Short mmCIF file of C-alpha atoms in Angstrom, two decimals:
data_model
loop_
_atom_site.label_atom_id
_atom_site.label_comp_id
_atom_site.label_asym_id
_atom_site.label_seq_id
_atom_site.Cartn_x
_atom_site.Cartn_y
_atom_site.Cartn_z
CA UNK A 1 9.46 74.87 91.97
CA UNK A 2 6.91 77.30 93.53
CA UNK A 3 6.57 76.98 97.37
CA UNK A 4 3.19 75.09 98.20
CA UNK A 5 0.68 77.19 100.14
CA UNK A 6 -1.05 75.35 103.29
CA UNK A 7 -4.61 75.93 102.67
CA UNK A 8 -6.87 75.53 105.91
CA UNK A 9 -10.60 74.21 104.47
CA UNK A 10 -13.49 74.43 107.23
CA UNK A 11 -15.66 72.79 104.53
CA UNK A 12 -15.72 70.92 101.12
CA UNK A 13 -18.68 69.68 99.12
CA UNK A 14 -20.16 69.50 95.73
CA UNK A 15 -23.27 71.34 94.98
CA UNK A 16 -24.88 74.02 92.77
CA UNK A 17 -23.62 77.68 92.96
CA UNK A 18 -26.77 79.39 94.17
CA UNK A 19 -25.78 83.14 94.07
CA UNK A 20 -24.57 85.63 91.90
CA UNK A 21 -24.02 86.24 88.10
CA UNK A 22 -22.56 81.70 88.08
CA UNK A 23 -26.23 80.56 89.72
CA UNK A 24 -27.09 77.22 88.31
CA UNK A 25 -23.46 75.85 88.47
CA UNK A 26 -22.34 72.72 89.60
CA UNK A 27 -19.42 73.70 91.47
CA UNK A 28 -16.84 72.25 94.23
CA UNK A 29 -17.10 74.62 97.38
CA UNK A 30 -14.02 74.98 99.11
CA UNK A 31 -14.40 77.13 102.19
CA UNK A 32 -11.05 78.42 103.61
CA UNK A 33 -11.48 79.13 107.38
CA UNK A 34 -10.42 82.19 108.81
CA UNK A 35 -12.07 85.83 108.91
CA UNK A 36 -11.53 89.16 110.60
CA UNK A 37 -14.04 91.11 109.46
CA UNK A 38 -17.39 90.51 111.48
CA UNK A 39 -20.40 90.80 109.44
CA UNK A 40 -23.23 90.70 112.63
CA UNK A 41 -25.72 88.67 109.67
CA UNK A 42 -22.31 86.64 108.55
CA UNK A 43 -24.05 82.21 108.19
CA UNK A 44 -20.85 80.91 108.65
CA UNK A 45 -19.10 82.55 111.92
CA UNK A 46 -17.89 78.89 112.50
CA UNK A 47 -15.64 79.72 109.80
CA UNK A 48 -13.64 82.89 111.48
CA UNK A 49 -11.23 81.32 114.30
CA UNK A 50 -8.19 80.25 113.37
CA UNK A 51 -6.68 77.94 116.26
CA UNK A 52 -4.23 74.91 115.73
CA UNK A 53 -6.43 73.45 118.02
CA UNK A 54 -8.92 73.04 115.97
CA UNK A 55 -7.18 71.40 113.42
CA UNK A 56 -8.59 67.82 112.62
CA UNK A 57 -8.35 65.04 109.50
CA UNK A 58 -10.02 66.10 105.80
CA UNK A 59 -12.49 63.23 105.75
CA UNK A 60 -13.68 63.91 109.22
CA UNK A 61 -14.44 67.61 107.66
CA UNK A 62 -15.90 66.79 104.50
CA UNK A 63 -18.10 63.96 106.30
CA UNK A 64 -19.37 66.11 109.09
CA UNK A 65 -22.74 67.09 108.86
CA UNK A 66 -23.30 70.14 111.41
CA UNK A 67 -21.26 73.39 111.17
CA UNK A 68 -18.44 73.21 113.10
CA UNK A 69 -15.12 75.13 113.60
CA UNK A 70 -12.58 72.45 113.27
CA UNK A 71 -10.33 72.51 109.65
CA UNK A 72 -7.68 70.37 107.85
CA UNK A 73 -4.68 71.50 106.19
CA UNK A 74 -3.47 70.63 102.88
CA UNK A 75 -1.75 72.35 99.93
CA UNK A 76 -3.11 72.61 96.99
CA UNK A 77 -1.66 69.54 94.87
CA UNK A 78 -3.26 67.50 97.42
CA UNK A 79 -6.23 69.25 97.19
CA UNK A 80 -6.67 68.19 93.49
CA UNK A 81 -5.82 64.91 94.11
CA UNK A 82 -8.87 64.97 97.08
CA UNK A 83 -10.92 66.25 94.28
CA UNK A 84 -10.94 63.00 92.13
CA UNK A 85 -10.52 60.67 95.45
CA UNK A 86 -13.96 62.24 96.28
CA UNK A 87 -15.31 61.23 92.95
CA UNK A 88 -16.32 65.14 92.28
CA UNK A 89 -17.36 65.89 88.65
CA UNK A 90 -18.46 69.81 88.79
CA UNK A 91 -15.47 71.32 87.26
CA UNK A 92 -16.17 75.04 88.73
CA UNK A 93 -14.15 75.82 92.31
CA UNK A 94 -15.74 78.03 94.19
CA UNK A 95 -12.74 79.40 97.22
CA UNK A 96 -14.87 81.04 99.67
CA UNK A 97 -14.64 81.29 103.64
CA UNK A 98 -14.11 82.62 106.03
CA UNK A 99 -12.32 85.43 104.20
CA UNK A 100 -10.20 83.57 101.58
CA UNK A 101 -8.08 86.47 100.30
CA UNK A 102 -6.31 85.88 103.56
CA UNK A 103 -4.30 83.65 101.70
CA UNK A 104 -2.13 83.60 98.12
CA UNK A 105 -4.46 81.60 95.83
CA UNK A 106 -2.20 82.23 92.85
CA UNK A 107 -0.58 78.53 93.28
CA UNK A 108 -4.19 76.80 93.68
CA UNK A 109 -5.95 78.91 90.95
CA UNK A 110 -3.48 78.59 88.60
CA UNK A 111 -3.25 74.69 89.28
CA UNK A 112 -6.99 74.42 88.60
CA UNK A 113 -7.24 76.34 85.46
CA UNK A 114 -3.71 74.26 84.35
CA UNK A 115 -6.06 70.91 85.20
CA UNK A 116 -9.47 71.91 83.56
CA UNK A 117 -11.24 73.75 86.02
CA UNK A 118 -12.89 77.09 86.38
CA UNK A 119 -12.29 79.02 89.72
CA UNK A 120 -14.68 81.91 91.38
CA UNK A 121 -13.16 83.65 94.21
CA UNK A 122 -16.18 85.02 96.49
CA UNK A 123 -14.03 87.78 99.21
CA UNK A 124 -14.97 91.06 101.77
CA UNK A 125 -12.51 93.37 99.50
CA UNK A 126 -10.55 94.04 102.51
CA UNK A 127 -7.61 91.90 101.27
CA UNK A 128 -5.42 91.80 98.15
CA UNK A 129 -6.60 89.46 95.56
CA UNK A 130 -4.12 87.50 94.78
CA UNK A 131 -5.23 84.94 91.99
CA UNK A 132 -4.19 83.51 88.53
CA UNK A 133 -6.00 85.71 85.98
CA UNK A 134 -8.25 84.13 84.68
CA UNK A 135 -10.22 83.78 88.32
CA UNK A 136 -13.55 85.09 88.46
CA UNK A 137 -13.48 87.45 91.38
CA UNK A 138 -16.72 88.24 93.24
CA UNK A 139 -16.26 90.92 95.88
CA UNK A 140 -19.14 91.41 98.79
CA UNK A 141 -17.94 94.14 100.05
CA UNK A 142 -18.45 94.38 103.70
CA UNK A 143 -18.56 98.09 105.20
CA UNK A 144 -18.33 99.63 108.02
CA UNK A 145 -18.00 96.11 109.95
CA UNK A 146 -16.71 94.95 113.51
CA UNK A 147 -13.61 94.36 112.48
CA UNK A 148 -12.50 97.80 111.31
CA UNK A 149 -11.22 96.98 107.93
CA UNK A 150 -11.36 98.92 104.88
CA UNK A 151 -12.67 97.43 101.64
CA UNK A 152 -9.76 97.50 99.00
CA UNK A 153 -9.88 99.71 95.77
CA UNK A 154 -7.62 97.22 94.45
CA UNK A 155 -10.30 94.61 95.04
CA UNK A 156 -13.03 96.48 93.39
CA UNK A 157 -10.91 97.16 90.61
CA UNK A 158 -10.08 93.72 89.96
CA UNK A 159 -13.65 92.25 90.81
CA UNK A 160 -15.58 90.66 87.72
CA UNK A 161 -18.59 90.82 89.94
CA UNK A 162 -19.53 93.08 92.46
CA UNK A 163 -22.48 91.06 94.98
CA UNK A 164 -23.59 93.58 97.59
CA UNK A 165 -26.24 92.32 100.40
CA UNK A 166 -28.44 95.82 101.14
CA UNK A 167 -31.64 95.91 103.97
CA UNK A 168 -32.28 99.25 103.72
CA UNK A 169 -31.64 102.62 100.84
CA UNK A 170 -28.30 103.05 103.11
CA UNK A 171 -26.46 100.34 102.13
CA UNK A 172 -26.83 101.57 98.30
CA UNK A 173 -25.57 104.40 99.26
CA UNK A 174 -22.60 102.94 100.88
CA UNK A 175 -22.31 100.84 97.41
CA UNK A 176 -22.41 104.32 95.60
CA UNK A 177 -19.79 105.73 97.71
CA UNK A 178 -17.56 102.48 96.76
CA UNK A 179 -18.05 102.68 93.24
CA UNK A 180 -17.34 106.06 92.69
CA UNK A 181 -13.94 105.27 93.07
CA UNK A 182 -13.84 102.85 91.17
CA UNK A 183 -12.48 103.71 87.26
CA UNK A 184 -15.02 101.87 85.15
CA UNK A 185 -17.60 99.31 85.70
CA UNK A 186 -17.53 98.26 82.13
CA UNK A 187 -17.52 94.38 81.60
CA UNK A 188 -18.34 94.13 85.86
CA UNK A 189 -21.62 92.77 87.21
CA UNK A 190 -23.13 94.72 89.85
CA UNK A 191 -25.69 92.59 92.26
CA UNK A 192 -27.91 93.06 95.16
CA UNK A 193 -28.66 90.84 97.37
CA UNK A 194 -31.30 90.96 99.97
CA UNK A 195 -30.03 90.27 103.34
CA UNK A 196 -31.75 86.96 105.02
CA UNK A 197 -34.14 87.05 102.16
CA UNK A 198 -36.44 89.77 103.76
CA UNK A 199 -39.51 91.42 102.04
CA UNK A 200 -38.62 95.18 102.50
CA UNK A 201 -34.73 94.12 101.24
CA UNK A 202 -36.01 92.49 98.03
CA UNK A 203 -38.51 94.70 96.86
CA UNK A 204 -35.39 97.59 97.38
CA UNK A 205 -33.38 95.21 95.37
CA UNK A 206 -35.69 94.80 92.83
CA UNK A 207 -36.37 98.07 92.37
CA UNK A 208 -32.69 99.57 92.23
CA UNK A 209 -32.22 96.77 89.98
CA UNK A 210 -34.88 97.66 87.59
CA UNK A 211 -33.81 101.33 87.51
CA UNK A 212 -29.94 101.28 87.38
CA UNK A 213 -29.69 97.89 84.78
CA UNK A 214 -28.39 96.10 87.66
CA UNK A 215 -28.78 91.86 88.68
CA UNK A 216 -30.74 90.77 90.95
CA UNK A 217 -28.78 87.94 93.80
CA UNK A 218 -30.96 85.80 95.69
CA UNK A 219 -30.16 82.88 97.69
CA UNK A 220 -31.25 80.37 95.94
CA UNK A 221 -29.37 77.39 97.40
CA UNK A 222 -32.14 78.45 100.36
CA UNK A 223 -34.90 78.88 98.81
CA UNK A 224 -34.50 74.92 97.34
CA UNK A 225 -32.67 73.47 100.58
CA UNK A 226 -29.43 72.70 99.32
CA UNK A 227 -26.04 73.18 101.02
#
């Protein structure tokens, strides 16, 4: 028997996946707390502490309704088993965070997919993605952050999806420089997103999508007022 992982969820809910190449999706968020890499424009910095502290009961998490850094821990047979107490019907998980590659979601992926699900990973790239294959890896990658770290070949090359948020011509440019080394974008979605849903950012986006055959990401969960 495989060891269990302890999984340590900041947030849980049911909703619609509102970015990226699965917008429209009902999906089960689980959002794994913990994150090095400082984004400055990051909306969930409540997820990046990790502090036993903090620790607190799953219902009090899923029933809070501010943001809040406090987490419960579970592995992930108990996590499935939350999933039906909960009465949840989407069956796509999104594992976000927080930076969820920070753990080995090979046990909880492969669980899913075993019980009927479909799982999304949405990561930084500056982990190893470790997931069951048939996970649909998004990588944002985050460059040139606070934290120092390097986004991950190996998470590029794995990514289905590649969801980048740009503000200005030099964050395409930092996208180029990533993809370069990357050895074929064949069968991969490449996505910009306009930071904070600014004017100047989308028209950029819209325009780079146009020209390079590229998808446009926006926010919609925002734009409609949904979680």
């Amino acid at each position: 028997m495989s060891k269990l992982i302890t999984l340590n969820i900041n947030e849980m809910f049911e909703t619609i996946q509102g970015e990226g190449a699965h917008t429209g999706i009902p999906s089960i968020f689980v959002r794994l707390q913990g994150c090095p890499v400082g984004c400055p424009w990051c909306d969930t910095k409540h997820t990046w502490t990790l502090d036993n502290a903090l620790v607190t009961t799953a219902q009090q998490v899923i029933d809070k309704t501010n943001e809040s850094e406090h987490f419960f821990e579970i592995d992930e047979n108990k996590l499935l088993s939350l999933f039906s107490e909960q009465g949840y019907v989407a069956k796509h998980v999104v594992i976000t965070g927080g930076e969820p590659c920070m753990y080995d979601l090979r046990p909880l992926t492969t669980l899913l997919h075993n019980n009927g699900f479909s799982t999304q990973i949405e990561t930084s790239g500056t982990y190893e993605v470790l997931c069951d294959d048939r996970t649909y890896v998004t990588v944002s990658p985050k460059i040139n952050m606070k934290g120092g770290m390097p986004v991950l070949l190996s998470a590029l090359e794995r990514a289905n999806e590649i969801k980048h948020p740009i503000a200005m011509q030099k964050h395409i440019d930092e996208l180029d420089a990533l993809l370069a080394d990357v050895s074929s974008l064949a069968g991969k979605q490449v996505c910009l997103q306009p930071i904070s849903q600014q004017p100047r950012a989308t028209e950029l986006a819209v325009q780079t999508c146009i020209a390079r055959n590229w998808r446009l990401s926006l926010q919609t969960h925002k734009y409609i007022g949904i979680e």
